[in-house]
C-alpha atoms as a printed R data frame, in Angstrom:
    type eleno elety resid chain resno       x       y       z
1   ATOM     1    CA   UNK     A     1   0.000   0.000   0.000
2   ATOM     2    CA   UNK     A     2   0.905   3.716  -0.780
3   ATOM     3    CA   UNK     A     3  -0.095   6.135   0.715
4   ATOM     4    CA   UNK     A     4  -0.151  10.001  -1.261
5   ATOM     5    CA   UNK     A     5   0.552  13.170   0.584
6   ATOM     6    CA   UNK     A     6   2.412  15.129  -1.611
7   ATOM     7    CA   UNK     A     7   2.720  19.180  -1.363
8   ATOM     8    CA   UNK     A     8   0.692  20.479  -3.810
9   ATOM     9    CA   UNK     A     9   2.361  23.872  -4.910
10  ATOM    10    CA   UNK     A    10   3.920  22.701  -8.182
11  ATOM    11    CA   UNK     A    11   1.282  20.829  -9.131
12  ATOM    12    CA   UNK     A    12   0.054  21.130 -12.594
13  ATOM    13    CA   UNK     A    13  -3.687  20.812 -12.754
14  ATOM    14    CA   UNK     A    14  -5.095  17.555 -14.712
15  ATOM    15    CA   UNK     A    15  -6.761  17.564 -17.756
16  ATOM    16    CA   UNK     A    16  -9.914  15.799 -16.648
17  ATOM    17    CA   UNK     A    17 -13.416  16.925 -16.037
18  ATOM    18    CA   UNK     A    18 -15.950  16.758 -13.326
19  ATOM    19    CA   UNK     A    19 -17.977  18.784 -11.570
20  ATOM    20    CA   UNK     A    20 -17.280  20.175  -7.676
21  ATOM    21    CA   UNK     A    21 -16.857  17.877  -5.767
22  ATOM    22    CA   UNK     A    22 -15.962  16.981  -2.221
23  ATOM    23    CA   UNK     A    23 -12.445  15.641  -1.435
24  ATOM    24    CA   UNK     A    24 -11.723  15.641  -5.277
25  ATOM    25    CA   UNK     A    25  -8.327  14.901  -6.322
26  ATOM    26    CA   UNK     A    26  -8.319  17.060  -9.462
27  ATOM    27    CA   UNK     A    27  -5.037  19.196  -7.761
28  ATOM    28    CA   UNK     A    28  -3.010  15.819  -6.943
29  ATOM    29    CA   UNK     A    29  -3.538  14.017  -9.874
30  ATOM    30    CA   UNK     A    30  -0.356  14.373 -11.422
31  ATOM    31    CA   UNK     A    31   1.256  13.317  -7.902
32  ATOM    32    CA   UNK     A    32  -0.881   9.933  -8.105
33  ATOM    33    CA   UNK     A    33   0.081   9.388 -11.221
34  ATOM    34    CA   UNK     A    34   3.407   9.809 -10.854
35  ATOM    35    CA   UNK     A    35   3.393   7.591  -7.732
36  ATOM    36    CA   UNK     A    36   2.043   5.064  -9.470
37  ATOM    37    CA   UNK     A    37   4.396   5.385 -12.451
38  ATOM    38    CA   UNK     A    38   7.488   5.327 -10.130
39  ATOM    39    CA   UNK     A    39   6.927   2.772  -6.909
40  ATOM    40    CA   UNK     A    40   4.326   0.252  -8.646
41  ATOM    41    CA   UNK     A    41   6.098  -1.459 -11.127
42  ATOM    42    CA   UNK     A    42   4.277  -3.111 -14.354
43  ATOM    43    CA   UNK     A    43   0.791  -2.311 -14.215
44  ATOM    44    CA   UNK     A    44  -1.665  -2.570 -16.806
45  ATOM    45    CA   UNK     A    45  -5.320  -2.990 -15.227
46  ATOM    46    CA   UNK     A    46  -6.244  -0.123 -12.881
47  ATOM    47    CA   UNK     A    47  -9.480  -0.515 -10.233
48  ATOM    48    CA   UNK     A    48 -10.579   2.535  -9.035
49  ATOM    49    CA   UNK     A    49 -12.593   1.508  -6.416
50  ATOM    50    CA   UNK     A    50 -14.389   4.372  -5.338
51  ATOM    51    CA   UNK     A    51 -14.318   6.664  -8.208
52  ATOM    52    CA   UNK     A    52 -16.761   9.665  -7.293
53  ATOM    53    CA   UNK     A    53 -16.477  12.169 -10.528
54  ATOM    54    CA   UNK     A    54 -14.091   9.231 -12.024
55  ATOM    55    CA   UNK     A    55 -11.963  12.513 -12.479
56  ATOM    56    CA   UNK     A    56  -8.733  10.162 -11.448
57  ATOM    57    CA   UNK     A    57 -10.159   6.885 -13.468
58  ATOM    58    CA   UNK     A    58 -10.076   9.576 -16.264
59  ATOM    59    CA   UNK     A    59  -6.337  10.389 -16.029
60  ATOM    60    CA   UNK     A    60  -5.214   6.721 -15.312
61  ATOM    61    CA   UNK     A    61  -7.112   5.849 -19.325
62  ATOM    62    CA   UNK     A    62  -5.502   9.074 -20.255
63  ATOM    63    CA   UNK     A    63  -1.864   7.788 -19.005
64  ATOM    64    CA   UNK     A    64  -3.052   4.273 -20.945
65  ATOM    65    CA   UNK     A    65  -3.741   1.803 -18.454
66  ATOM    66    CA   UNK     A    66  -7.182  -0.220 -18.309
67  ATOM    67    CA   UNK     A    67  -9.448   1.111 -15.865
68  ATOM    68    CA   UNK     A    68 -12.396  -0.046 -14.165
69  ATOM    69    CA   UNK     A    69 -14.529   2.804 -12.324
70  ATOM    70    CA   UNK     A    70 -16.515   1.415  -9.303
71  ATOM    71    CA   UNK     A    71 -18.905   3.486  -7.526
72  ATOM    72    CA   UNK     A    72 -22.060   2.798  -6.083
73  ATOM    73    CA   UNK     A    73 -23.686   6.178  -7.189
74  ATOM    74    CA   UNK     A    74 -25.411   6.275 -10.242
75  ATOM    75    CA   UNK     A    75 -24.106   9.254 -11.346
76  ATOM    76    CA   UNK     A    76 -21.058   7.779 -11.182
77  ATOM    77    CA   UNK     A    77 -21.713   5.341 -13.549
78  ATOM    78    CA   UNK     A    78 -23.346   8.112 -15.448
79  ATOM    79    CA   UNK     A    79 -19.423   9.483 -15.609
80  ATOM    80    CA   UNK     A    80 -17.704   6.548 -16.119
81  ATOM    81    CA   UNK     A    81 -19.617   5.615 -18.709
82  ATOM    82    CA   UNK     A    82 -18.988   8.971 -20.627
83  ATOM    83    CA   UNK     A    83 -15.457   8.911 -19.831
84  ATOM    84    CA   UNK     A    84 -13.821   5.816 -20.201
85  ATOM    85    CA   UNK     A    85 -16.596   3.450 -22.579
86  ATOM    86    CA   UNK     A    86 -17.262   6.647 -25.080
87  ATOM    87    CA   UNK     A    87 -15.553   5.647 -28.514
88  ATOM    88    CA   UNK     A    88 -17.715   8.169 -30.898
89  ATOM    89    CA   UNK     A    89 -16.086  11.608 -31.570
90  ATOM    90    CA   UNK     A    90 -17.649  15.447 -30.516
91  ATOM    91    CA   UNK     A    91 -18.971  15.584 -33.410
92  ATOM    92    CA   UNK     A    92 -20.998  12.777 -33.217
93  ATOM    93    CA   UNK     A    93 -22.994  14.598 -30.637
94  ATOM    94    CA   UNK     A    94 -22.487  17.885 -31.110
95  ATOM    95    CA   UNK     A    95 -26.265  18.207 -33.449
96  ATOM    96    CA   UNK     A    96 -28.024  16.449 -30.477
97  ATOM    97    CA   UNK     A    97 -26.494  18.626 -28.005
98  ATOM    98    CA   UNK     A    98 -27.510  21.807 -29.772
99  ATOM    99    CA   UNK     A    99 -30.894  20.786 -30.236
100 ATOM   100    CA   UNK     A   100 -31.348  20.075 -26.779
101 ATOM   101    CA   UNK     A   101 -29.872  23.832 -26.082
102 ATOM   102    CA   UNK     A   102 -32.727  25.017 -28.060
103 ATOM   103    CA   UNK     A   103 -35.593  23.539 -26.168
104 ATOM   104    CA   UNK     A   104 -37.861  26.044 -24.960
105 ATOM   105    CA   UNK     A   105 -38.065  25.571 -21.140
106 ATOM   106    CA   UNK     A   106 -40.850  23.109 -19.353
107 ATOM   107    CA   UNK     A   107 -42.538  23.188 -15.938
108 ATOM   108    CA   UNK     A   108 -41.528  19.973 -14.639
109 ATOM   109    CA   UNK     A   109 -40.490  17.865 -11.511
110 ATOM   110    CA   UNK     A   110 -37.574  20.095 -10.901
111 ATOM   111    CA   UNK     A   111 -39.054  23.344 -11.303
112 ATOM   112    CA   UNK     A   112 -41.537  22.219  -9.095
113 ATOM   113    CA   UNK     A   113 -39.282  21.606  -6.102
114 ATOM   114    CA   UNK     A   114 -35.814  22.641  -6.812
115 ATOM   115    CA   UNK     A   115 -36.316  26.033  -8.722
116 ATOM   116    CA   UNK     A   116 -36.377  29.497  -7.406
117 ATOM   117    CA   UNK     A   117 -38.162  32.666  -8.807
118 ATOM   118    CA   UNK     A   118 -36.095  36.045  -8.419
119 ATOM   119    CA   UNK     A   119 -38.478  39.210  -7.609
120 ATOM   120    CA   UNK     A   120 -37.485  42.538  -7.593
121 ATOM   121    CA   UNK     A   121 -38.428  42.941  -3.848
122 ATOM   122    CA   UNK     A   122 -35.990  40.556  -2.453
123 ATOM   123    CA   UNK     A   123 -33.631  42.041  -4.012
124 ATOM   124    CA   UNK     A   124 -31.328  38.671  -4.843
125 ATOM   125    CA   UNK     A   125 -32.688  36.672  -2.319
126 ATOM   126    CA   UNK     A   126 -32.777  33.243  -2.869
127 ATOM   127    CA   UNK     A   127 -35.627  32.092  -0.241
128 ATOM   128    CA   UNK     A   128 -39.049  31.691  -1.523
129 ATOM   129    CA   UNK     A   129 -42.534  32.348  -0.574
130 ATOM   130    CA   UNK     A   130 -42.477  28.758   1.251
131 ATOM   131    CA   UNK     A   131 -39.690  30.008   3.331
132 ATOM   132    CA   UNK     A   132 -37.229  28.081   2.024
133 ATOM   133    CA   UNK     A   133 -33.668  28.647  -0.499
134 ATOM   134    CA   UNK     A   134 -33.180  26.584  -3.723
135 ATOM   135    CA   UNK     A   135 -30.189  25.585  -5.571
136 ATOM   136    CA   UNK     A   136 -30.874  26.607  -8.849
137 ATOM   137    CA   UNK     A   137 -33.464  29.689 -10.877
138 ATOM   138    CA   UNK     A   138 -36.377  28.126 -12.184
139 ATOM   139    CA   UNK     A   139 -35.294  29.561 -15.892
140 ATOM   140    CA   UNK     A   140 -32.743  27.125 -15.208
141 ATOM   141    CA   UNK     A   141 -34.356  23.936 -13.604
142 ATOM   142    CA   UNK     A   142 -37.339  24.599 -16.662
143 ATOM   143    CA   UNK     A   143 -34.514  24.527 -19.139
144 ATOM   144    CA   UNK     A   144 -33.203  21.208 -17.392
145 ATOM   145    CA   UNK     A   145 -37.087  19.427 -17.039
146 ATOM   146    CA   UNK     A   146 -37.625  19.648 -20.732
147 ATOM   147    CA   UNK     A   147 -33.631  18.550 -21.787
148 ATOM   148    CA   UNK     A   148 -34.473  15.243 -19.161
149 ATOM   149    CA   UNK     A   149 -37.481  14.785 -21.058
150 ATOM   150    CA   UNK     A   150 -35.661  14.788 -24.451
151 ATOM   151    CA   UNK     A   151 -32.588  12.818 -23.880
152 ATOM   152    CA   UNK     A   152 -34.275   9.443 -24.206
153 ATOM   153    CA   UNK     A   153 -36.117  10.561 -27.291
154 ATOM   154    CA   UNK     A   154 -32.390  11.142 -28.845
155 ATOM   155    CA   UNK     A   155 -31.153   7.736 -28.347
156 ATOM   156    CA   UNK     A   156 -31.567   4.507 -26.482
157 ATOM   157    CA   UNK     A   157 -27.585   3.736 -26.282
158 ATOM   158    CA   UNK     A   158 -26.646   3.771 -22.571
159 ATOM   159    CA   UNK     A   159 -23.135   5.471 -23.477
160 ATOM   160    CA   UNK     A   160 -24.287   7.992 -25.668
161 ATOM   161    CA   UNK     A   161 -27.639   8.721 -23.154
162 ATOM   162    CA   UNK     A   162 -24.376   8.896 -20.328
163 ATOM   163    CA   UNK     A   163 -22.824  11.692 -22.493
164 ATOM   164    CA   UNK     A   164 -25.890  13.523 -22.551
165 ATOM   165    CA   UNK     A   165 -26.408  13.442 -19.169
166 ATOM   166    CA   UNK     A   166 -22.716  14.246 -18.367
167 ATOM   167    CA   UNK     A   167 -23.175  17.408 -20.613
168 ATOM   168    CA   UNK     A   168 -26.345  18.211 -18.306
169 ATOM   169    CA   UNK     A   169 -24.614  17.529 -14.764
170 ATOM   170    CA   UNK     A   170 -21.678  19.841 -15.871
171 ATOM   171    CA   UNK     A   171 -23.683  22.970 -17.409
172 ATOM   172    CA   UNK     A   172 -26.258  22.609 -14.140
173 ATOM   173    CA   UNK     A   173 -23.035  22.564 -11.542
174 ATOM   174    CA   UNK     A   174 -22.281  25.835 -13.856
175 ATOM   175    CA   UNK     A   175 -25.031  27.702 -12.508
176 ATOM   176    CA   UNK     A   176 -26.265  26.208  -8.989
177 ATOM   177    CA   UNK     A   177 -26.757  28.138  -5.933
178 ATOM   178    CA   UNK     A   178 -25.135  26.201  -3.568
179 ATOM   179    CA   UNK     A   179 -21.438  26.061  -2.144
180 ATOM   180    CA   UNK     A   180 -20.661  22.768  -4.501
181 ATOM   181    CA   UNK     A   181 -23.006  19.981  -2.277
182 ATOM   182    CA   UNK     A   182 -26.693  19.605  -1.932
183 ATOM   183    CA   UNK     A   183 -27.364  19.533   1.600
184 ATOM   184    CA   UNK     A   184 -27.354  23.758   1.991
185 ATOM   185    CA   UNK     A   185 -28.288  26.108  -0.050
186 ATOM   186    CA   UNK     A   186 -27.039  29.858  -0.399
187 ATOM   187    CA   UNK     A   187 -29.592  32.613   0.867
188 ATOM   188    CA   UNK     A   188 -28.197  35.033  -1.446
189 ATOM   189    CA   UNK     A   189 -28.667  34.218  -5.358
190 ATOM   190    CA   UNK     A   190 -24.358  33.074  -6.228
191 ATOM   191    CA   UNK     A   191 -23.390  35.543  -9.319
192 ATOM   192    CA   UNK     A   192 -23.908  32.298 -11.593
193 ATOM   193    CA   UNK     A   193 -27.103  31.296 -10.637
194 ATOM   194    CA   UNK     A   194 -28.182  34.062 -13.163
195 ATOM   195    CA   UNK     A   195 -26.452  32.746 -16.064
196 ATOM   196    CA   UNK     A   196 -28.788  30.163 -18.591
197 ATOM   197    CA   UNK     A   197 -27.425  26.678 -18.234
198 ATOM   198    CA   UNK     A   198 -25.601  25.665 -21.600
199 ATOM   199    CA   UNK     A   199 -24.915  22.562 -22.701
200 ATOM   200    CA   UNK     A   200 -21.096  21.154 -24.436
201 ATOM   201    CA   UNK     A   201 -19.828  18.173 -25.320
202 ATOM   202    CA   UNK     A   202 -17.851  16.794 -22.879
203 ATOM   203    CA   UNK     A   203 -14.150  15.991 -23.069
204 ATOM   204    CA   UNK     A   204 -14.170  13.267 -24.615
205 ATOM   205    CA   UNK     A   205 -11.286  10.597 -24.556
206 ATOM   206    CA   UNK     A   206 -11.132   8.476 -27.144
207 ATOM   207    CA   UNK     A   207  -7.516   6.926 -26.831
208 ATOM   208    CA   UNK     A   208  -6.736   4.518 -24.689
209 ATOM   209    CA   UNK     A   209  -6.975   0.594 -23.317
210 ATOM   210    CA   UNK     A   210 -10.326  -0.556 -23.204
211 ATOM   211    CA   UNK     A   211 -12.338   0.314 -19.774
212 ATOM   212    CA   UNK     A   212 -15.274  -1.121 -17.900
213 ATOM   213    CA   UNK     A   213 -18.004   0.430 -15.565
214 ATOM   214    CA   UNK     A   214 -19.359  -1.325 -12.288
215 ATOM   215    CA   UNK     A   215 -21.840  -0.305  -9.547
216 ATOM   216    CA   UNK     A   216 -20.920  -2.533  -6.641
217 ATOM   217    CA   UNK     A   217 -19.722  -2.638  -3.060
218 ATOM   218    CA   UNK     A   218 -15.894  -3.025  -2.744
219 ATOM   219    CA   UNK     A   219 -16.530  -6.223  -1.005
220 ATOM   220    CA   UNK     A   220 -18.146  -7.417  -3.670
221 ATOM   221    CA   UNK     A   221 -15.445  -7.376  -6.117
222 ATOM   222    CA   UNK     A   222 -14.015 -10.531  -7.214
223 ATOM   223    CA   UNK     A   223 -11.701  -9.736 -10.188
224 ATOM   224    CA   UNK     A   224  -8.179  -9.095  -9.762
225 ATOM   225    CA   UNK     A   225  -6.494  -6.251 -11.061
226 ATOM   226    CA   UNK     A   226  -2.568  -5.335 -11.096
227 ATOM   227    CA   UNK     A   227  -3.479  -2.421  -8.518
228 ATOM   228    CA   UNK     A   228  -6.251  -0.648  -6.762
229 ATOM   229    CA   UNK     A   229  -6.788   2.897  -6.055
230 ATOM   230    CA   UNK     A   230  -8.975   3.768  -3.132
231 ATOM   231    CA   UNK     A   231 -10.093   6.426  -1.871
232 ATOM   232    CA   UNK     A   232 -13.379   5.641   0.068
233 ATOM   233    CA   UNK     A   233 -15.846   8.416   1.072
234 ATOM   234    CA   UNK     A   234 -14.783  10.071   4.402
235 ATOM   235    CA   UNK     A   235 -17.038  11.155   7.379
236 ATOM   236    CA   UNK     A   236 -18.024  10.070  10.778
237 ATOM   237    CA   UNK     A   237 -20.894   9.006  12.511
238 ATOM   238    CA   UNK     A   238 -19.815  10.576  15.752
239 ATOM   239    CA   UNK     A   239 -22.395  12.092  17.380
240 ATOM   240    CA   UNK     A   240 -20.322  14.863  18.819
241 ATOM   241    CA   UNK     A   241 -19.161  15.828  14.654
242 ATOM   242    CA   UNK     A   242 -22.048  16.355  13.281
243 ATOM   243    CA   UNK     A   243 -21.021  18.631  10.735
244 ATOM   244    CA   UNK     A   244 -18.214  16.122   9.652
245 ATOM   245    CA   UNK     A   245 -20.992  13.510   9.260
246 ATOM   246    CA   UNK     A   246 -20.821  13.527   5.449
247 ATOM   247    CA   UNK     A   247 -22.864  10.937   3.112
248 ATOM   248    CA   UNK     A   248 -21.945  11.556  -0.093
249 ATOM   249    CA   UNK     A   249 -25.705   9.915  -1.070
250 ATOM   250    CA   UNK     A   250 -27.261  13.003   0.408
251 ATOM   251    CA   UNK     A   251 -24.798  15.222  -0.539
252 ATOM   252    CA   UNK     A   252 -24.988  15.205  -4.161
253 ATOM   253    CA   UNK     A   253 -28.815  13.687  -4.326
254 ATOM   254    CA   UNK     A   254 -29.651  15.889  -7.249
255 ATOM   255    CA   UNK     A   255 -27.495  14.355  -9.952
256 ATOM   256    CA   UNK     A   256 -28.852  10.906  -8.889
257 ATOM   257    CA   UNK     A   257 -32.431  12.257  -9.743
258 ATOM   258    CA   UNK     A   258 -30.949  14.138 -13.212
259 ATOM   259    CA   UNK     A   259 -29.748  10.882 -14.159
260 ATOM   260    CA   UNK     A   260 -32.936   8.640 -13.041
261 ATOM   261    CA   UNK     A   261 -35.010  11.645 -13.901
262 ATOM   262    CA   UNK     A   262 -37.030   9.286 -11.985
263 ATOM   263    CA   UNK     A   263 -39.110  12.045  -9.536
264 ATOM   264    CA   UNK     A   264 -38.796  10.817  -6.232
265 ATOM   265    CA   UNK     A   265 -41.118  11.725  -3.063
């Protein structure tokens, strides 16, 4: 086992993609990397156990070794998926993703519960008549209801419905009103929150050893693999730590639902 704690002052940020995320190790990636280059010998298959944003599954392809992304949230998957199965070019998606950047805005399940209005007499302020903040503007979360709607009218392939959805997670992190989780929200409308949610293709890597998704607990995990990178979820169920008590389920809730679009209670 070994374990990283490099300084991070000359590190050079990675070229992956993700949205903002808890503990993420976009800064250190180039220290992993090069740990792994230097003390662990001839590796070829990669498991990135818990791989969150898959922002360091995304580097290890890039550095071409064959990685496996395991996470048990479905958005996860949803990045994975995007990031390491993708084999079709920008272009490929680039007509879908500027028709969906033309949809006229619906009234759906998020606007419902997750969008804010922004009136003139409270001045920027983001709580509502029901008393309570939200983390995006409803022009927003209407854009986003009618794009969720779309996406499976577009295609029925699971990677190219993943890119899609990637392209959605990373344009509505782009414009939210929180402080990057989904357990608070700010009172005060953020700067961005103003901005209309747009749509890209995502960076796409399409070099590389082929890579594999999976959804399952680490214990659960029967192939072997020339090394594992772990990096669990951290938190504490201490009752005296309660704001250290972090579940990462409940912390980033809302891309589960983008990518279910499934409208839960």
């Amino acid at each position: 086992m070994i374990l990283i704690n490099y300084p991070l002052h000359d590190a050079e940020e990675s070229m992956t993609e993700g949205i903002r995320y808890s503990g993420s190790k976009k800064i250190i990636i180039p220290r992993i990397l090069e740990m792994v280059q230097k003390h662990c010998g001839d590796v070829n298959t990669i498991l990135d156990a818990c791989a969150g944003t898959t922002r360091v599954s995304q580097a290890f392809r890039q550095a071409g070794y064959a990685v496996t992304a395991n996470d048990l949230a479905v958005y996860s998957q949803v990045f994975g998926r995007c990031y390491l199965m993708n084999d079709k070019s920008a272009s490929h998606y680039e007509g879908w993703i500027r028709h969906l950047n033309n949809l006229n805005g619906i009234n759906g399940w998020f606007s419902k519960h997750y969008g804010g209005l922004v009136t003139t007499h409270k001045d920027g302020n983001a709580v509502q008549e029901d008393g309570k903040k939200r983390p995006w503007q409803k022009h927003n979360t209407r854009k986003l209801d009618a794009i969720l709607n779309e996406i499976p009218n577009l295609t029925e392939d699971e990677v190219e419905r993943s890119v899609l959805l990637t392209s959605t997670m990373l344009a509505m992190d782009k414009v939210d009103n929180t402080m990057g989780h989904q357990v608070a929200y700010l009172k005060q409308w953020s700067k961005r929150s103003y901005t209309q949610m747009k749509l890209s293709v995502p960076q796409l890597i399409l070099e590389g050893k082929p890579c594999s998704v999976s959804n399952k607990s680490i214990f659960d995990i029967d192939k072997e693999y020339d090394l594992v990178y772990l990096d669990p979820p951290y938190g504490t169920n201490n009752q005296k730590t309660k704001t250290t008590r972090v579940r990462y389920r409940s912390y980033y809730h809302l891309w589960t639902t983008v990518c279910q679009n499934d409208a839960p209670t």
